[in-house]
Amino acid sequence: MRLSAPGGPLAGLLVAGLLVAGLLVAGCSGSSGHVTASSTPVSTPTVAPSTSAAPTSAPPAPPSVSVTATTPAPTVTPTVVSSSAAPSSPAAAVIRCTASQLSIDVTKGGASLGQEIAVVTFTNTSTSRCTLSGYPQAVLETSAGMTVGQQAKHAAGRVTLVLLAPQRSAQANLTDDTRCNAPESTAVRISAPGVPGATEVPVQLRACTLQITPLQG
């Protein structure tokens, strides 16, 4: 192959191609002949987890079942009280005195201006204990058995339960107001409190106003 003489059109094209090839080689190699990679890191976008995820629906709660525990009723054992047990008080199991158990005595005692006092005594003549409580009843009588004056009124005093053992006594005071012109009695008819029946006891008292105290042991 023959080249055209210098200065011809082909020579110009050849020179121009060589110049372009030299520029390309110089641009690729740089000053050290190596290609330098960029050190700037490429930022990767961070994707945050979504917080708006639809909530998971909880399973329905099981139906509530109400269970009532039944407590068995306690067994009650009846208490048997023996008749031989001692009573809570000495008079708790003792019956009231009867007229047949009692003897009654009236004794005139002291006297003051316008008053006479007699002591009424109830004695248990039986072999069993009995009780008395309250105000005796008293009214004056004449020798003919006629009532004189009014029945004795209740004087101030404390009512207690009196336990009468055999041959024991209880007493009450009978006060007679003598400041009147009423006749005198020959007897007084006495009844123990709460006991049916009456006993006539000889005594002379003026039939004005009578007062009697409750029984005391």
mmCIF file of N, CA and C in Angstrom, residues 141-147 186 189 200:
data_model
loop_
_atom_site.group_PDB
_atom_site.id
_atom_site.type_symbol
_atom_site.label_atom_id
_atom_site.label_comp_id
_atom_site.label_asym_id
_atom_site.label_seq_id
_atom_site.Cartn_x
_atom_site.Cartn_y
_atom_site.Cartn_z
ATOM 1 N N GLU A 141 -110.595 -6.877 161.752
ATOM 2 C CA GLU A 141 -111.938 -7.419 161.968
ATOM 3 C C GLU A 141 -112.353 -7.235 163.427
ATOM 4 N N THR A 142 -113.640 -7.217 163.656
ATOM 5 C CA THR A 142 -114.194 -7.183 165.008
ATOM 6 C C THR A 142 -114.399 -8.615 165.512
ATOM 7 N N SER A 143 -114.823 -8.708 166.742
ATOM 8 C CA SER A 143 -115.076 -10.034 167.329
ATOM 9 C C SER A 143 -116.206 -10.762 166.616
ATOM 10 N N ALA A 144 -117.044 -10.005 165.981
ATOM 11 C CA ALA A 144 -118.166 -10.615 165.256
ATOM 12 C C ALA A 144 -117.754 -11.037 163.840
ATOM 13 N N GLY A 145 -116.501 -10.806 163.487
ATOM 14 C CA GLY A 145 -116.042 -11.182 162.165
ATOM 15 C C GLY A 145 -116.328 -10.154 161.101
ATOM 16 N N MET A 146 -116.705 -8.963 161.526
ATOM 17 C CA MET A 146 -116.997 -7.889 160.581
ATOM 18 C C MET A 146 -115.714 -7.111 160.262
ATOM 19 N N THR A 147 -115.559 -6.725 159.036
ATOM 20 C CA THR A 147 -114.391 -5.942 158.618
ATOM 21 C C THR A 147 -114.499 -4.535 159.180
ATOM 22 N N THR A 186 -110.330 -6.880 166.965
ATOM 23 C CA THR A 186 -109.977 -8.020 167.808
ATOM 24 C C THR A 186 -109.069 -8.994 167.053
ATOM 25 N N ARG A 189 -107.011 -10.162 159.519
ATOM 26 C CA ARG A 189 -107.027 -11.248 158.534
ATOM 27 C C ARG A 189 -105.873 -11.029 157.576
ATOM 28 N N GLU A 200 -106.796 -15.646 160.203
ATOM 29 C CA GLU A 200 -107.163 -14.645 161.192
ATOM 30 C C GLU A 200 -106.256 -14.792 162.414
#
